[in-house]
Amino acid sequence: MNERVEIILSGSGGQGMILAGIILADAAIREGKSVVQSQSYGPEARGGASRAEVIIGGEELDYPKISNPDILLAMSQQASDKFLHRVKKGGLVILDSSYVADFPRPDGVRLYSIPISDTARDGLGKEMMANMVALGALIQVSGVIGRDNVQKAVEERVPSGSLEKNILALELGRKLAKNSDIL
Amino acid sequence: MPELIMDYFRPGSLPHMWCPGCGTGIVLQSFLRTVQRMGLSRDEVVVVGGIGCSARAVSYIDFNTVHTTHGRALAFATGIKLARPDLLVFVLMGDGDASAIGGNHLIHAARRNMDLNVLVINNSVYGMTGGQCSPLTPAGSKTATSPYGSMERQLNLTGLAEAAGATFVARSTAYHSRLTSDLIEQGIANKGFSFIEVISQCPTGFGRKNKMADPAAMLQWQKQSALPAEKFIDLPPGDAKGKFPIGVLYKNQAPDFMEMYLGMSSRAGCDNDNRGKGNE
Amino acid sequence: MARVVPMARLMQGNEAVAEAAVSAGVMFYAGYPITPSTEIAEHMAKRLPPLGGIFIQMEDEISSIAAVIGASLGGMKAITATSGPGFSLMQENIGYAVMAEVPCVIVNVMRLGPSTGMPTAPGQGDVMQARWGTHGDHPVIALCPSSVTEAHDLTVKAVNLAEKFRTPVILLLDEVVAHLRERIVIPSRENMEIVERKKIPEENGSFLPYRPEAGGVPAIPDIGRGFRFNVTGLVHDQRGIPSNDPGVAADLISRLLGKVNNNAGEIYTSDGYMLEDAEIVVVAYGSVARSARRAVKEARAEGIPAGMWRPVSLWPFPAGEIRELSRRVRCIIVAEMNAGQLAGEVERHAGGCPVVSLGKVSGELISPLEIFRRIKEVFS
């Protein structure tokens, strides 16, 4: 069996973390990998804490939740406070600097702080696209899933009217990450 | 009557469980006369009953019969009708069954305009359990659970059926058995939710406690209190007290549930000429 | 229609249940929205109308199960889905389906109870409600999946068992499995075993709808097919006519129990992991089995001979397997998201073997670490 990679995508309700998680999981299947995706959110549809968990690879019927992620995306201060200290040694963290100002620098963790939401708002005119910008950044710096398969998953799961913008957002995210340095 | 029993009762179902003087048998006879007169095939008729004295009739009669749980006859009948729209489905309930425990199902079956023919035999009490008060017990009446007189207001069940969306609403009494037969026939002709309340007598559970122990006196009361709907409307307000209208109370035209469902499913891409023949 | 080539897809547990039901031939769904089962209703609302099936949102869960029973009497394979509070409301009519021998499937996605509890949080507190929720002695079949693939396969099996034994079958998912999205490869319909209801060949004057055939299951015709018989929740004879005869009652209830219990061999399903030389066995089902599997692996890595046994059919309970295990292991740990509902059942069959209950009622999945710690504790 292939190696198990555990990813937490976290933020506030309405930031599209769950859709991002589903797209990532869908893309993993396109690469022939096994995948488990779960989510957690409050009863409110918008505004509360929200997170998606994606486990790529590993054995069938294994524990479906994540205690210590290999990769963390945190799109809110609350999410960063909650999960940053749990990231495994050697893990990867992407923080949205548009919302996360205050964070520790754990040893042995690759940490990027990049303006994801600002980029979505300024570059695409829609902060709603932040999840796709984040996903682009995540696949760029993690290499966990190929870009083409993510794009195919987006094509399947995003309404055709906004498809072009979503693909653009992915690209913006990739470029943003490419030009960022590990803190 | 003997020929009705020969034709429509299951062998061995007599003696029945109803008390002497009970009105249920009279209402059942009205129903069977309609079936006979219209020449309905017994195989194409389903009779669904709830729980109570009146619903017990379903075990006796030779149709497709389903004796369900208390209050839920309409919900079972909904499933049956949706699975077999070609069958003619009757629902037989008592007043407690239809108005108390099953009140919500009555509202929603009427709202959906399900093509069902509902007959509520209203004897003012829960007869099977020994004569307790129901939502249709007249205020002030004595019953086993209202020994000092019922203080609750009586539910206007036909009004409820009309407000909820029934497209045929009528009332009769056990005494007016020919009218009951005619109303059942009109209800069958209505494609949609047809609701008929038949006021009946329970000498054992209701009459004895309310100075009407004699079934004939109770029938007499039905005869004197009921007025044809068209006459009832014209009564001066003071004279309406103690009277109630019988006949067709409300009629309307509206598509029934299945008609609306077929419209929806064909919009969803269903080839309705080949409905229900499996998937893919 | 183009031939559909089975391919891997990402699918949610609830969605897999709905898809499987359609594949198994279910063309009728009646239900009432309730978290965390609602996706099943939503998916059926989308899938059934184009196929010519019926989807109806009823006014409550009582009428939902009633409509399902009605449709099944009319000859359609029928299903409903709910969660704890709705499952409680359905109990009376589930008993009716047992008594009147009406095939149907009830999916109960378990959340933390009692009462409204925590609607979005997982639980396994309905194990005993599934067994004893309706009044009176009655047989029950309840299946419990641990993954999306299994949610699919067990839904097909549930529909098949319902049709074969003419009894309600309960599919007990927990919220974790219901909302999990996983990789699933759905077999083509030709490669699925689908059981069809036994049909009566021709009308027969002396026909008795409730006369048992081999295995104790009667071949009851669908209504409106030329056999005019009575269906009732009252004790009834082989014609379906109500009876107060104690002998008729005893025969009927015994036969209803027997048709499931005497054929339990066909229903039992379980799964073992590292059981061969295990001295400590963790019993777990549903999503908790996945935590248990990880805990066992970690225990093995530390040299502790642990194993896992997972009942997939919770009811009838594969008691023989527990009896066999209990003779050769030192201790059994039952891990479940309730206060020990199945632990009691395990203990009943474990002879003298110690049974430790590891229950959790916080609305969280039991973690591998919690189970691992208990294994270690018990081992030393």
mmCIF file of C-alpha atoms in Angstrom, chain A residues 63-173:
data_model
loop_
_atom_site.group_PDB
_atom_site.id
_atom_site.type_symbol
_atom_site.label_atom_id
_atom_site.label_comp_id
_atom_site.label_asym_id
_atom_site.label_seq_id
_atom_site.Cartn_x
_atom_site.Cartn_y
_atom_site.Cartn_z
ATOM 1 C CA TYR A 63 -8.927 5.087 11.183
ATOM 2 C CA PRO A 64 -10.704 7.728 9.073
ATOM 3 C CA LYS A 65 -9.859 10.789 11.166
ATOM 4 C CA ILE A 66 -6.710 12.831 11.584
ATOM 5 C CA SER A 67 -5.002 13.545 14.891
ATOM 6 C CA ASN A 68 -1.702 14.868 13.573
ATOM 7 C CA PRO A 69 -1.750 16.087 9.991
ATOM 8 C CA ASP A 70 1.131 15.916 7.526
ATOM 9 C CA ILE A 71 -0.289 18.950 5.782
ATOM 10 C CA LEU A 72 -2.326 21.790 7.276
ATOM 11 C CA LEU A 73 -4.112 24.594 5.499
ATOM 12 C CA ALA A 74 -5.433 27.194 7.958
ATOM 13 C CA MET A 75 -7.571 29.995 6.589
ATOM 14 C CA SER A 76 -8.545 31.599 9.908
ATOM 15 C CA GLN A 77 -6.803 32.558 13.134
ATOM 16 C CA GLN A 78 -9.004 30.120 15.029
ATOM 17 C CA ALA A 79 -8.060 27.273 12.691
ATOM 18 C CA SER A 80 -4.369 28.055 12.993
ATOM 19 C CA ASP A 81 -4.584 28.200 16.792
ATOM 20 C CA LYS A 82 -6.370 24.888 16.867
ATOM 21 C CA PHE A 83 -4.300 22.776 14.473
ATOM 22 C CA LEU A 84 -0.831 24.292 13.971
ATOM 23 C CA HIS A 85 0.708 22.666 17.036
ATOM 24 C CA ARG A 86 -0.611 19.290 15.938
ATOM 25 C CA VAL A 87 1.263 19.142 12.638
ATOM 26 C CA LYS A 88 3.746 16.273 12.406
ATOM 27 C CA LYS A 89 7.493 16.860 12.376
ATOM 28 C CA GLY A 90 8.512 17.212 8.774
ATOM 29 C CA GLY A 91 5.015 18.384 7.925
ATOM 30 C CA LEU A 92 3.823 21.280 5.831
ATOM 31 C CA VAL A 93 1.718 24.288 6.844
ATOM 32 C CA ILE A 94 0.038 26.903 4.685
ATOM 33 C CA LEU A 95 -1.461 29.871 6.501
ATOM 34 C CA ASP A 96 -3.664 32.491 4.901
ATOM 35 C CA SER A 97 -1.857 35.656 5.970
ATOM 36 C CA SER A 98 -4.989 37.634 5.118
ATOM 37 C CA TYR A 99 -6.511 36.254 8.334
ATOM 38 C CA VAL A 100 -3.763 34.565 10.336
ATOM 39 C CA ALA A 101 -1.481 37.161 11.898
ATOM 40 C CA ASP A 102 -0.329 35.483 15.028
ATOM 41 C CA PHE A 103 1.325 32.066 14.945
ATOM 42 C CA PRO A 104 4.236 30.154 16.454
ATOM 43 C CA ARG A 105 7.042 28.709 14.318
ATOM 44 C CA PRO A 106 7.269 25.056 15.229
ATOM 45 C CA ASP A 107 10.587 23.312 14.583
ATOM 46 C CA GLY A 108 10.840 20.880 11.713
ATOM 47 C CA VAL A 109 7.770 22.150 9.912
ATOM 48 C CA ARG A 110 7.795 23.826 6.513
ATOM 49 C CA LEU A 111 5.608 26.879 6.966
ATOM 50 C CA TYR A 112 4.247 29.219 4.320
ATOM 51 C CA SER A 113 2.307 32.362 5.151
ATOM 52 C CA ILE A 114 0.697 33.690 1.999
ATOM 53 C CA PRO A 115 -2.127 36.173 1.324
ATOM 54 C CA ILE A 116 -4.648 33.686 -0.077
ATOM 55 C CA SER A 117 -7.888 35.580 0.531
ATOM 56 C CA ASP A 118 -6.405 38.933 -0.492
ATOM 57 C CA THR A 119 -5.218 37.365 -3.719
ATOM 58 C CA ALA A 120 -8.653 35.940 -4.447
ATOM 59 C CA ARG A 121 -10.309 39.261 -3.739
ATOM 60 C CA ASP A 122 -7.811 41.473 -5.570
ATOM 61 C CA GLY A 123 -6.856 39.119 -8.395
ATOM 62 C CA LEU A 124 -10.278 37.614 -9.135
ATOM 63 C CA GLY A 125 -12.671 40.069 -7.567
ATOM 64 C CA LYS A 126 -14.153 37.281 -5.473
ATOM 65 C CA GLU A 127 -12.956 36.263 -2.052
ATOM 66 C CA MET A 128 -15.152 33.166 -2.467
ATOM 67 C CA MET A 129 -12.429 31.825 -4.771
ATOM 68 C CA ALA A 130 -9.953 31.695 -1.885
ATOM 69 C CA ASN A 131 -10.444 27.948 -1.528
ATOM 70 C CA MET A 132 -9.247 27.343 -5.076
ATOM 71 C CA VAL A 133 -6.297 29.703 -4.630
ATOM 72 C CA ALA A 134 -5.429 27.759 -1.485
ATOM 73 C CA LEU A 135 -5.763 24.430 -3.272
ATOM 74 C CA GLY A 136 -3.454 25.661 -6.032
ATOM 75 C CA ALA A 137 -0.904 26.707 -3.443
ATOM 76 C CA LEU A 138 -1.239 23.418 -1.596
ATOM 77 C CA ILE A 139 -0.606 21.185 -4.604
ATOM 78 C CA GLN A 140 2.268 23.419 -5.673
ATOM 79 C CA VAL A 141 4.235 23.205 -2.434
ATOM 80 C CA SER A 142 3.206 19.687 -1.363
ATOM 81 C CA GLY A 143 3.345 17.845 -4.670
ATOM 82 C CA VAL A 144 0.817 15.445 -3.142
ATOM 83 C CA ILE A 145 -1.448 15.437 -6.229
ATOM 84 C CA GLY A 146 -0.749 16.372 -9.830
ATOM 85 C CA ARG A 147 -2.193 19.591 -11.166
ATOM 86 C CA ASP A 148 -3.984 17.939 -14.096
ATOM 87 C CA ASN A 149 -6.019 15.638 -11.911
ATOM 88 C CA VAL A 150 -7.004 18.502 -9.632
ATOM 89 C CA GLN A 151 -8.162 20.432 -12.660
ATOM 90 C CA LYS A 152 -10.227 17.446 -13.849
ATOM 91 C CA ALA A 153 -11.842 17.177 -10.425
ATOM 92 C CA VAL A 154 -12.629 20.890 -10.472
ATOM 93 C CA GLU A 155 -14.195 20.517 -13.910
ATOM 94 C CA GLU A 156 -16.462 17.789 -12.575
ATOM 95 C CA ARG A 157 -17.481 19.438 -9.318
ATOM 96 C CA VAL A 158 -17.737 23.159 -10.013
ATOM 97 C CA PRO A 159 -20.686 24.711 -11.890
ATOM 98 C CA SER A 160 -19.688 25.328 -15.510
ATOM 99 C CA GLY A 161 -20.515 29.033 -15.238
ATOM 100 C CA SER A 162 -17.716 29.647 -12.780
ATOM 101 C CA LEU A 163 -15.331 26.971 -14.048
ATOM 102 C CA GLU A 164 -12.972 29.314 -15.858
ATOM 103 C CA LYS A 165 -12.577 31.511 -12.813
ATOM 104 C CA ASN A 166 -11.940 28.496 -10.595
ATOM 105 C CA ILE A 167 -9.177 27.236 -12.877
ATOM 106 C CA LEU A 168 -7.704 30.720 -12.902
ATOM 107 C CA ALA A 169 -7.809 30.730 -9.112
ATOM 108 C CA LEU A 170 -5.918 27.421 -8.983
ATOM 109 C CA GLU A 171 -3.230 28.908 -11.216
ATOM 110 C CA LEU A 172 -3.006 32.079 -9.138
ATOM 111 C CA GLY A 173 -2.537 29.950 -6.058
#
